[in-house]
PDB file of C-alpha atoms in Angstrom:
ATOM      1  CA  UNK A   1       0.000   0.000   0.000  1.00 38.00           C
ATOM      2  CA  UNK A   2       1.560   3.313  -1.031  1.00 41.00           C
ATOM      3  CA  UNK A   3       1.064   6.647   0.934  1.00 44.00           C
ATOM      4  CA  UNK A   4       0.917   9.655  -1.080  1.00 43.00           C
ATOM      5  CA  UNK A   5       1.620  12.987   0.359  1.00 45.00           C
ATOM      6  CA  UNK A   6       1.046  15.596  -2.540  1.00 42.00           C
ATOM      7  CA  UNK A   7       2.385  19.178  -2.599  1.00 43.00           C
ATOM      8  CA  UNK A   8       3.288  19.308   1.541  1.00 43.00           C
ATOM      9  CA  UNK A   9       5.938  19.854   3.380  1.00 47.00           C
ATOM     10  CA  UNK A  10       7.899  17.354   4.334  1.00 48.00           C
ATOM     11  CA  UNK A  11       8.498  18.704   7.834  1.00 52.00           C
ATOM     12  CA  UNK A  12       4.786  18.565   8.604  1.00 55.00           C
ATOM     13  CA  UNK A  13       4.563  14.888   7.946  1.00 55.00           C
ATOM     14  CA  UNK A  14       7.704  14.262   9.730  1.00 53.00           C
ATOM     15  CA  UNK A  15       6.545  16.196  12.841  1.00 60.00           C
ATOM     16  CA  UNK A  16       3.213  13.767  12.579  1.00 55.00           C
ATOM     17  CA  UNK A  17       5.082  10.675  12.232  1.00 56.00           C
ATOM     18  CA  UNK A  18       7.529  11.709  15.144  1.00 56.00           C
ATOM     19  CA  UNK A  19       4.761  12.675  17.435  1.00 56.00           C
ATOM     20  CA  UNK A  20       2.615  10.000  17.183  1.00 56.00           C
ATOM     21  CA  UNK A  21       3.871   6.495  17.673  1.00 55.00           C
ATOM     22  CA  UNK A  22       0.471   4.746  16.742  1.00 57.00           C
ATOM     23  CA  UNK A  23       0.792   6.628  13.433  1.00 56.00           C
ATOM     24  CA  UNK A  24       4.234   5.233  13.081  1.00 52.00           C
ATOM     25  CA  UNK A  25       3.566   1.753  13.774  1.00 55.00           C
ATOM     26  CA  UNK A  26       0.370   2.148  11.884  1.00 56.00           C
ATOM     27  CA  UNK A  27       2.608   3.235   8.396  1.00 51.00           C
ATOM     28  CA  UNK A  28       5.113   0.258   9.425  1.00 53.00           C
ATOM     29  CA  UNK A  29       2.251  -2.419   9.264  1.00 51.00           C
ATOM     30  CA  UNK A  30       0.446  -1.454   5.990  1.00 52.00           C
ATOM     31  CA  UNK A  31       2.379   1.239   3.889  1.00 51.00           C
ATOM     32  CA  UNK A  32       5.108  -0.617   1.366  1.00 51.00           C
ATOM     33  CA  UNK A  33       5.890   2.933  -0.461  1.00 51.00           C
ATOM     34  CA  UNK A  34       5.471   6.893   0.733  1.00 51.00           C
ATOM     35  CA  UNK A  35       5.319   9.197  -2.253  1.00 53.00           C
ATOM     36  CA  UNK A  36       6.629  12.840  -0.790  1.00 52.00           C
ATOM     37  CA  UNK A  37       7.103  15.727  -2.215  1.00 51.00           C
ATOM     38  CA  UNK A  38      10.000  17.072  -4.351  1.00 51.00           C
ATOM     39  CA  UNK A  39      14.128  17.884  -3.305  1.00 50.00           C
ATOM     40  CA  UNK A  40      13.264  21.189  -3.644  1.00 48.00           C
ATOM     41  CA  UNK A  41      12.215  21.764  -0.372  1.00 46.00           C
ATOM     42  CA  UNK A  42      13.994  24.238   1.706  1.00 44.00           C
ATOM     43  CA  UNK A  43      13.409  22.384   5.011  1.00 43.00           C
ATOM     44  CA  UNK A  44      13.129  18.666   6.017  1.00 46.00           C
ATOM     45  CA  UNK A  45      14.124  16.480   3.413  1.00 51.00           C
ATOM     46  CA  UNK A  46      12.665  12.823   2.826  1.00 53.00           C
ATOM     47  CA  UNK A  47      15.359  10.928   4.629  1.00 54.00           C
ATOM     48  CA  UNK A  48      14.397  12.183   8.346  1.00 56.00           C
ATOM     49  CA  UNK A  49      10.662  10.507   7.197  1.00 55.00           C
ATOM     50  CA  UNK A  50      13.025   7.948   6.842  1.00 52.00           C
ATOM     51  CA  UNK A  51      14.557   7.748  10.261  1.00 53.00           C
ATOM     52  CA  UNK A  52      10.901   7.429  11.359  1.00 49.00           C
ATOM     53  CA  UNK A  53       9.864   4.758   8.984  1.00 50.00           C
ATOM     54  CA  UNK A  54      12.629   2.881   8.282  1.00 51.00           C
ATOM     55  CA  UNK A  55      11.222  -0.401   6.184  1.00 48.00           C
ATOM     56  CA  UNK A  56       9.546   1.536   3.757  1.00 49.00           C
ATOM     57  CA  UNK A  57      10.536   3.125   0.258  1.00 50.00           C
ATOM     58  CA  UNK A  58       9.951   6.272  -0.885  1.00 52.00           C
ATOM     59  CA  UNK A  59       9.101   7.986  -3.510  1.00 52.00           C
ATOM     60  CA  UNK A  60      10.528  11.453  -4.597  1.00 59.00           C
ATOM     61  CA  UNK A  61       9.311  13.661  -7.752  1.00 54.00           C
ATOM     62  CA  UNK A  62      11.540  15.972  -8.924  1.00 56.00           C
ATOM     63  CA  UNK A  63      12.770  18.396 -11.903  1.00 52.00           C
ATOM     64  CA  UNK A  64      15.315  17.332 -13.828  1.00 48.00           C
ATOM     65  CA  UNK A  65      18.688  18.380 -12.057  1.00 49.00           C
ATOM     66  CA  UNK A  66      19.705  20.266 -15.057  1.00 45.00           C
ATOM     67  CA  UNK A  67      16.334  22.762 -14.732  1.00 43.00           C
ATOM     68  CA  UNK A  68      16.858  22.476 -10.832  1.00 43.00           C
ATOM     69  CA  UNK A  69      20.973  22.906 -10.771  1.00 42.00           C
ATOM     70  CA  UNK A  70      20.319  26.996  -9.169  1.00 44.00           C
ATOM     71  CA  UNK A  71      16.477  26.867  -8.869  1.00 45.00           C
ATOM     72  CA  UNK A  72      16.391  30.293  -9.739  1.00 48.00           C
ATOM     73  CA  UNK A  73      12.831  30.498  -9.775  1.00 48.00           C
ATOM     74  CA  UNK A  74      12.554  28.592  -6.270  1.00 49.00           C
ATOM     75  CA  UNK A  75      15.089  31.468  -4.449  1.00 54.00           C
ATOM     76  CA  UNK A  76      12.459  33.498  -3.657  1.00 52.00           C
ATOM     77  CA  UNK A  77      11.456  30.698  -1.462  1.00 54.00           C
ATOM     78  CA  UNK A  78      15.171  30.000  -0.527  1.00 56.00           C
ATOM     79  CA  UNK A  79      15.108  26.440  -1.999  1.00 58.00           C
ATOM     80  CA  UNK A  80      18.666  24.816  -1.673  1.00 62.00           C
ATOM     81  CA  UNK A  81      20.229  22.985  -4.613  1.00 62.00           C
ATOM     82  CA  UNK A  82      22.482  20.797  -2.533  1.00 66.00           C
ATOM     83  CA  UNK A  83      19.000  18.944  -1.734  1.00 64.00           C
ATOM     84  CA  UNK A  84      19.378  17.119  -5.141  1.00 66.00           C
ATOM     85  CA  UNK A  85      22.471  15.670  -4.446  1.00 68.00           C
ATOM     86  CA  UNK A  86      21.659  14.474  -1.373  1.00 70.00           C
ATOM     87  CA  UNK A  87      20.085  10.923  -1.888  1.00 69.00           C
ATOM     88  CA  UNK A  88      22.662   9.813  -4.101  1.00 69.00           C
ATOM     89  CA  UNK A  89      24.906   9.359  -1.479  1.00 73.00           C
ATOM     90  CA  UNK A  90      22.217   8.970   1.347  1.00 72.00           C
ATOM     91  CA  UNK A  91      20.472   6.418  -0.363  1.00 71.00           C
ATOM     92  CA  UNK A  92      23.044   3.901  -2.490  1.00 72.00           C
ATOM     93  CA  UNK A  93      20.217   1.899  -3.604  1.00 75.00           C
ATOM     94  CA  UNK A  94      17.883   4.507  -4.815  1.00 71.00           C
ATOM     95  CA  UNK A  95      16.586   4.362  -8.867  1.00 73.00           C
ATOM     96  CA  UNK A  96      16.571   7.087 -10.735  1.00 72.00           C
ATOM     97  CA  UNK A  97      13.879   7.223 -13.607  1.00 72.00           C
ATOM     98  CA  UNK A  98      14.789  10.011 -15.767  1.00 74.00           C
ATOM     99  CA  UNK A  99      11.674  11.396 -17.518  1.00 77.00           C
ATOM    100  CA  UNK A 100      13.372  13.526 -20.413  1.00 80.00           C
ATOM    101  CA  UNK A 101      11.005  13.286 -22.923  1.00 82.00           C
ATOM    102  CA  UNK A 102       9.532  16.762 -24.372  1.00 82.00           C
ATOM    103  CA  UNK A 103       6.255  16.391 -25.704  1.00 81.00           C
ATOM    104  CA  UNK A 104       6.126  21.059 -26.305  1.00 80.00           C
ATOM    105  CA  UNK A 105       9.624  22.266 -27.922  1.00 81.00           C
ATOM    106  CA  UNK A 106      11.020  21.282 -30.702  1.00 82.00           C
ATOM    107  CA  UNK A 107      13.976  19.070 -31.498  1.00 83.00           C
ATOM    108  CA  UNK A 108      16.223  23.107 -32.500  1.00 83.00           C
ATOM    109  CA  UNK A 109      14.824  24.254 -29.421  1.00 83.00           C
ATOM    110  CA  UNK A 110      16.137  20.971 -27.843  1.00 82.00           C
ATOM    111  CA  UNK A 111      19.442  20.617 -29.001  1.00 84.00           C
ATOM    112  CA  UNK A 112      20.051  24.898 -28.228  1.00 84.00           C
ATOM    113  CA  UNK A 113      18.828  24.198 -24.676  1.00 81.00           C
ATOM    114  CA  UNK A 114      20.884  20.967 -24.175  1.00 81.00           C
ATOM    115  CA  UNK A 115      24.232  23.370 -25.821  1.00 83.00           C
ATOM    116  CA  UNK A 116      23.418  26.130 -22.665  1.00 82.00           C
ATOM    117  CA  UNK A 117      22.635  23.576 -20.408  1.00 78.00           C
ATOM    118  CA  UNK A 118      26.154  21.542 -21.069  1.00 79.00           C
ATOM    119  CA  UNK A 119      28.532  24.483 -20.162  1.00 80.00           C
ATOM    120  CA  UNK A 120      27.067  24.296 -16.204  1.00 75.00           C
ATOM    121  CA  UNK A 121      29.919  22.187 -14.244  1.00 73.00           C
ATOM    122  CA  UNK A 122      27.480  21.775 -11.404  1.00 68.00           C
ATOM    123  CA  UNK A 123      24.964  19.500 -12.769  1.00 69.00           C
ATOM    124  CA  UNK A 124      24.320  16.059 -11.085  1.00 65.00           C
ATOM    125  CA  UNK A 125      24.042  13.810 -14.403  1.00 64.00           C
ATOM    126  CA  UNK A 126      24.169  14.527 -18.262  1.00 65.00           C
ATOM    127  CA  UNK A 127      20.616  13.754 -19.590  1.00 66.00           C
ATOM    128  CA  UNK A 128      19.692  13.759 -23.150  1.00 74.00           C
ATOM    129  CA  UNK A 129      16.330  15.523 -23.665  1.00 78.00           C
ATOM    130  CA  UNK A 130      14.733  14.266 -27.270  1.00 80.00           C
ATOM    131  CA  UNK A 131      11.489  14.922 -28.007  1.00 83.00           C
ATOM    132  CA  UNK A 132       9.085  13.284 -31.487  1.00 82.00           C
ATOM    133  CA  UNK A 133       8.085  16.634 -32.815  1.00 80.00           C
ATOM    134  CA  UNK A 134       8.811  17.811 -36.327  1.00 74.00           C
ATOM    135  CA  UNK A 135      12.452  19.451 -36.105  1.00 71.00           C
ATOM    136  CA  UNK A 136      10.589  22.959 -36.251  1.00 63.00           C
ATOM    137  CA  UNK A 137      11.874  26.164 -37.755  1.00 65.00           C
ATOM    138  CA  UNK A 138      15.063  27.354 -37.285  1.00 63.00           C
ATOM    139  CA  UNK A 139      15.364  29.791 -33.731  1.00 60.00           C
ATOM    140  CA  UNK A 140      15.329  33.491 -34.788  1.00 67.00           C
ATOM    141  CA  UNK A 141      16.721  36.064 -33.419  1.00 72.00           C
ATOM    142  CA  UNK A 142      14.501  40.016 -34.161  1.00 76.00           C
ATOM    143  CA  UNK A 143      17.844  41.979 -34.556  1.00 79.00           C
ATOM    144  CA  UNK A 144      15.770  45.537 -33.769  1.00 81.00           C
ATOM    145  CA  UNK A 145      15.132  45.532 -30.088  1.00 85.00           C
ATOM    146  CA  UNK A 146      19.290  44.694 -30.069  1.00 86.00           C
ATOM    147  CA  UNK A 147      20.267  47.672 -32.308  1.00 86.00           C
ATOM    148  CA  UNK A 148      17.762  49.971 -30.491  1.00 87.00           C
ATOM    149  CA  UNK A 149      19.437  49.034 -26.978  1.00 89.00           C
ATOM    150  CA  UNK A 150      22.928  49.658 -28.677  1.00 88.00           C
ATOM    151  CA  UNK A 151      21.912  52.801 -30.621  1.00 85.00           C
ATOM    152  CA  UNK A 152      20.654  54.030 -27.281  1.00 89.00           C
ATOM    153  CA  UNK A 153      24.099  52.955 -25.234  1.00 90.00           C
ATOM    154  CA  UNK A 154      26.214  53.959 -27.532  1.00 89.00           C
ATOM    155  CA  UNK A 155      27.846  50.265 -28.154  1.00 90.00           C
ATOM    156  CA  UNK A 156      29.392  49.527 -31.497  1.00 88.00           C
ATOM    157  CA  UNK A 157      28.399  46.054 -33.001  1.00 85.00           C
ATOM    158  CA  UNK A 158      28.225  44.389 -36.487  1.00 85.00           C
ATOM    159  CA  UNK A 159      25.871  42.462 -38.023  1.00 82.00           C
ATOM    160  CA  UNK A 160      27.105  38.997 -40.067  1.00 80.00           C
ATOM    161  CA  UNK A 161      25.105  37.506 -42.500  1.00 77.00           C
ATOM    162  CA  UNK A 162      22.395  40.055 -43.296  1.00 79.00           C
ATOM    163  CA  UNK A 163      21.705  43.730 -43.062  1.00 82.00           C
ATOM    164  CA  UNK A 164      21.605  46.034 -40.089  1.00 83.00           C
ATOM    165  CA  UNK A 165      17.804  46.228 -39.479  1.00 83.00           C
ATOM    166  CA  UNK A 166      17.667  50.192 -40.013  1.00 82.00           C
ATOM    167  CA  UNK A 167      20.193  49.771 -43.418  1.00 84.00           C
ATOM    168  CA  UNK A 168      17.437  47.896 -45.183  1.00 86.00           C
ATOM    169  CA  UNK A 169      15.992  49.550 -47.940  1.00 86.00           C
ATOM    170  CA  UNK A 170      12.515  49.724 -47.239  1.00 87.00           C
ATOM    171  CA  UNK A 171      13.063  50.151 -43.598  1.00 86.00           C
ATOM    172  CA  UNK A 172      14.647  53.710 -45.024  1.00 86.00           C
ATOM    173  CA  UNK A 173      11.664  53.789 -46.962  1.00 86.00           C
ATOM    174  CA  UNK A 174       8.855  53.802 -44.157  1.00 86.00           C
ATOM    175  CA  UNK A 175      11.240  56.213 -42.060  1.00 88.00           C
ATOM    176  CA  UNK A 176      11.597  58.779 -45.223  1.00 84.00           C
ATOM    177  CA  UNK A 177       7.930  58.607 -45.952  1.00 85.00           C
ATOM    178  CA  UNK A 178       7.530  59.253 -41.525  1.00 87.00           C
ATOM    179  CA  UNK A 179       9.978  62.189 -42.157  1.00 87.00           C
ATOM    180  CA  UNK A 180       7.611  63.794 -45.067  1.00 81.00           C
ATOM    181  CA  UNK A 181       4.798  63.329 -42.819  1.00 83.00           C
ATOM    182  CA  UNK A 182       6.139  64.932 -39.870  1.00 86.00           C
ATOM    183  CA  UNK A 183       7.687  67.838 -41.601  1.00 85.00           C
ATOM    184  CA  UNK A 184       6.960  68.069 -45.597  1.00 81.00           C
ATOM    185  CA  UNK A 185      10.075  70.627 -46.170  1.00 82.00           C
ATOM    186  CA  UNK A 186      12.278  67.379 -45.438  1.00 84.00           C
ATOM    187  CA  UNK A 187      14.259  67.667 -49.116  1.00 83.00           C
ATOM    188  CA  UNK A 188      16.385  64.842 -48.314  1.00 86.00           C
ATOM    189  CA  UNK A 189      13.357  62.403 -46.786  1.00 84.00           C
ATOM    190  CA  UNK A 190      11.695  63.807 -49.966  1.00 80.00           C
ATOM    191  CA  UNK A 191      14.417  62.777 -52.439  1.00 80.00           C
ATOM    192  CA  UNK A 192      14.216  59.338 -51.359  1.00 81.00           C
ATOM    193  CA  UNK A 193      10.259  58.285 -51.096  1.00 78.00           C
ATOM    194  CA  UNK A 194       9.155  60.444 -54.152  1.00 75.00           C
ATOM    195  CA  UNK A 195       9.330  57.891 -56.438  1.00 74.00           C
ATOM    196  CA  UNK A 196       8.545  54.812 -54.288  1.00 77.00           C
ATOM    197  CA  UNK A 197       6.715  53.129 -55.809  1.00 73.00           C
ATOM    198  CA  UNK A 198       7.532  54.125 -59.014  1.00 75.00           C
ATOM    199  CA  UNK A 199       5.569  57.378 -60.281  1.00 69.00           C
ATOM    200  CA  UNK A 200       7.662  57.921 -63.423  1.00 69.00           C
ATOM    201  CA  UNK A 201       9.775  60.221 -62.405  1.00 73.00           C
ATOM    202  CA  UNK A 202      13.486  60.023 -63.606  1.00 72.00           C
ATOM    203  CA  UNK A 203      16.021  62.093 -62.613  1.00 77.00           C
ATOM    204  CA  UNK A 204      15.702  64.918 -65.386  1.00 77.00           C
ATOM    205  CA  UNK A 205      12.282  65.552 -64.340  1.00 74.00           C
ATOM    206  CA  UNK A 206      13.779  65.542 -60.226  1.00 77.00           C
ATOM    207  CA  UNK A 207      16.464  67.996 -61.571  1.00 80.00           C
ATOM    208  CA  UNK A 208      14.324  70.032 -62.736  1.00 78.00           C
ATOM    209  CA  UNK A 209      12.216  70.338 -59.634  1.00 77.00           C
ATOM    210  CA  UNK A 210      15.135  71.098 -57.508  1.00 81.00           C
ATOM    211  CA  UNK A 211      16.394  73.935 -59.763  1.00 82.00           C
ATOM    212  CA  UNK A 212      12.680  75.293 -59.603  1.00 80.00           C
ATOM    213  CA  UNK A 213      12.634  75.120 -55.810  1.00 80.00           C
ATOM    214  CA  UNK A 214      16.581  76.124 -55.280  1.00 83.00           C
ATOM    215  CA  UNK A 215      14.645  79.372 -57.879  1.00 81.00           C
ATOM    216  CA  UNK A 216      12.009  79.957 -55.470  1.00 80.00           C
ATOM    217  CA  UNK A 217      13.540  79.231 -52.127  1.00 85.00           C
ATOM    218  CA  UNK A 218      11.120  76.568 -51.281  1.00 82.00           C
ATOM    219  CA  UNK A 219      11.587  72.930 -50.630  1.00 83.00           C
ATOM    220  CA  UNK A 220      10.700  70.565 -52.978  1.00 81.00           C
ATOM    221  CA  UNK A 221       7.355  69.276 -52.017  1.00 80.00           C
ATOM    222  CA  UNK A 222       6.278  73.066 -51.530  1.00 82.00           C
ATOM    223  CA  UNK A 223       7.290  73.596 -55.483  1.00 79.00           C
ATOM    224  CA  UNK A 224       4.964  70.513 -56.467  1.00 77.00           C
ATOM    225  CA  UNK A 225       2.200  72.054 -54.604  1.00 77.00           C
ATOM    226  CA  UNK A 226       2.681  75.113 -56.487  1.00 76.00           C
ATOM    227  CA  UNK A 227       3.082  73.966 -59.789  1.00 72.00           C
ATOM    228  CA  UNK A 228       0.268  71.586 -59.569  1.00 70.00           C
ATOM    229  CA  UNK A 229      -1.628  74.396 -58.502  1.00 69.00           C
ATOM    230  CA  UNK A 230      -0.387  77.234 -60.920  1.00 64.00           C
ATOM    231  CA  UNK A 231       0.054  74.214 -63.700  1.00 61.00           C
ATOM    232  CA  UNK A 232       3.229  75.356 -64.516  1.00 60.00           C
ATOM    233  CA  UNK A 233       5.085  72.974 -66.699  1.00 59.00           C
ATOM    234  CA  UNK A 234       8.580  71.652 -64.943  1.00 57.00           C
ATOM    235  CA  UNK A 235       8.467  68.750 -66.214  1.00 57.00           C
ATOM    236  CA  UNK A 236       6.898  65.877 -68.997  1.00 56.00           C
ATOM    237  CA  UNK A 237       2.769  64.894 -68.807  1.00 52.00           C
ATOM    238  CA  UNK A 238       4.221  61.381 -67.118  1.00 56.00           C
ATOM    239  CA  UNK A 239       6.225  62.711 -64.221  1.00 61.00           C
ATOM    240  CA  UNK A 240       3.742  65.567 -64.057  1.00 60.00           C
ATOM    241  CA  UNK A 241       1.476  63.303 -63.140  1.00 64.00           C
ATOM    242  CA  UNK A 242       3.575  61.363 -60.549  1.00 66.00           C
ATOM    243  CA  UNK A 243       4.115  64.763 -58.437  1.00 64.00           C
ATOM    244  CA  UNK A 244       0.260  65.143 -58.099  1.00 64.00           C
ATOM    245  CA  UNK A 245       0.213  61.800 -57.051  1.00 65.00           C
ATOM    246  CA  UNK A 246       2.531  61.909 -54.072  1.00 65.00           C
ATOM    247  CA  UNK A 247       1.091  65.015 -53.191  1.00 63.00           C
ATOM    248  CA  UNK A 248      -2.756  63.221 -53.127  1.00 60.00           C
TER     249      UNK A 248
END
């Protein structure tokens, strides 16, 4: 007959077992097995239950000692690591069922985990997590929270392999066409976006427009406006055309 004592301390059902000695002899005549709660526990581990109870096994749930090597999301409850290691030499006859299949991440995230995991000197055993899943897609990294951080911190860095997210061309194309919108004078913004997407514009009819504005002292969206409005003729019917587009 098995005993199960889910999610308690440990201490409590020592302190029971200790106090009582009907309770005691009570587990000795019909409990084979006590299931206890997990290593992680800060206080009375599972081998003072045994001091009380000494014919019987028992059981012990844990993590796998590579997730609970630090416990770093136990320390707020000042769980002790050391407890893992514990019953290996307390207990020379104690099985260890290892439990390391993943039925969530896939086999990339798998074998990344298991290439962190393997540079900790601390941990008990090596396990090899494997999992049945589809090998999945490959893990990405979003380079633009990165180069924001190191824009903002003033950290030099270089990007292999691809483009710098704000060097891609229609990244500079959304930021030009932001520029226009929050102040339409922007030549250089202009220069850029006025012909994406194409509007037939070529670069006699652009010279032209920036030898009429340079003329007039305006910027170049300002001379559109006005000859779109006057209809003065800067350019062909084509490009023409394009201007009163952009400006729409």
């Amino acid at each position: 007959m098995k005993l199960v004592v889910p999610r308690i301390d440990n201490s409590q059902l020592h302190n029971l077992l200790k106090r009582s000695k009907n309770c005691v002899d009570h587990q000795n005549k019909d409990r084979e097995t006590i299931s206890t709660h997990t290593y992680r526990n800060n206080v009375t581990e599972p081998n003072k239950i045994k001091e009380v109870i000494p014919q019987v096994y028992i059981e012990c749930v844990s993590s796998l000692p590579q997730e609970s090597r630090n416990f770093t999301t136990y320390t707020w409850r000042y769980s002790d690591c050391s407890l893992m290691k514990k019953p290996l030499n307390e207990f020379p006859n104690m099985k260890t069922i290892l439990m390391n299949q993943n039925y969530r991440s896939t086999k990339n995230n798998l074998k990344l985990s298991d290439e962190i995991i393997a540079q900790n000197t601390d941990r008990i055993r090596e396990e090899n997590l494997f999992t049945f899943n589809i090998t999945g897609i490959p893990i990405s990294i979003r380079l633009q929270s990165f180069e924001n951080d190191f824009a903002v911190n003033g950290i030099k860095y270089r990007v292999l392999g691809c483009f710098k997210f704000y060097d891609r061309m229609e990244v500079k194309d959304i930021i030009s066409y932001a520029r226009i919108v929050d102040n339409v004078n922007d030549d250089m913004a202009f220069e850029r976006c006025i012909n994406i997407p194409k509007r037939c514009i070529g670069e006699g009819s652009l010279a032209s427009l920036k030898k009429a504005a340079k003329e007039k002292n305006l910027s170049c969206y300002e001379t559109i406006r006005l000859v779109c409005k006057e209809k003065q003729k800067i350019s062909g019917v084509q490009a023409k055309k394009g201007f009163k587009q952009f400006i729409d």
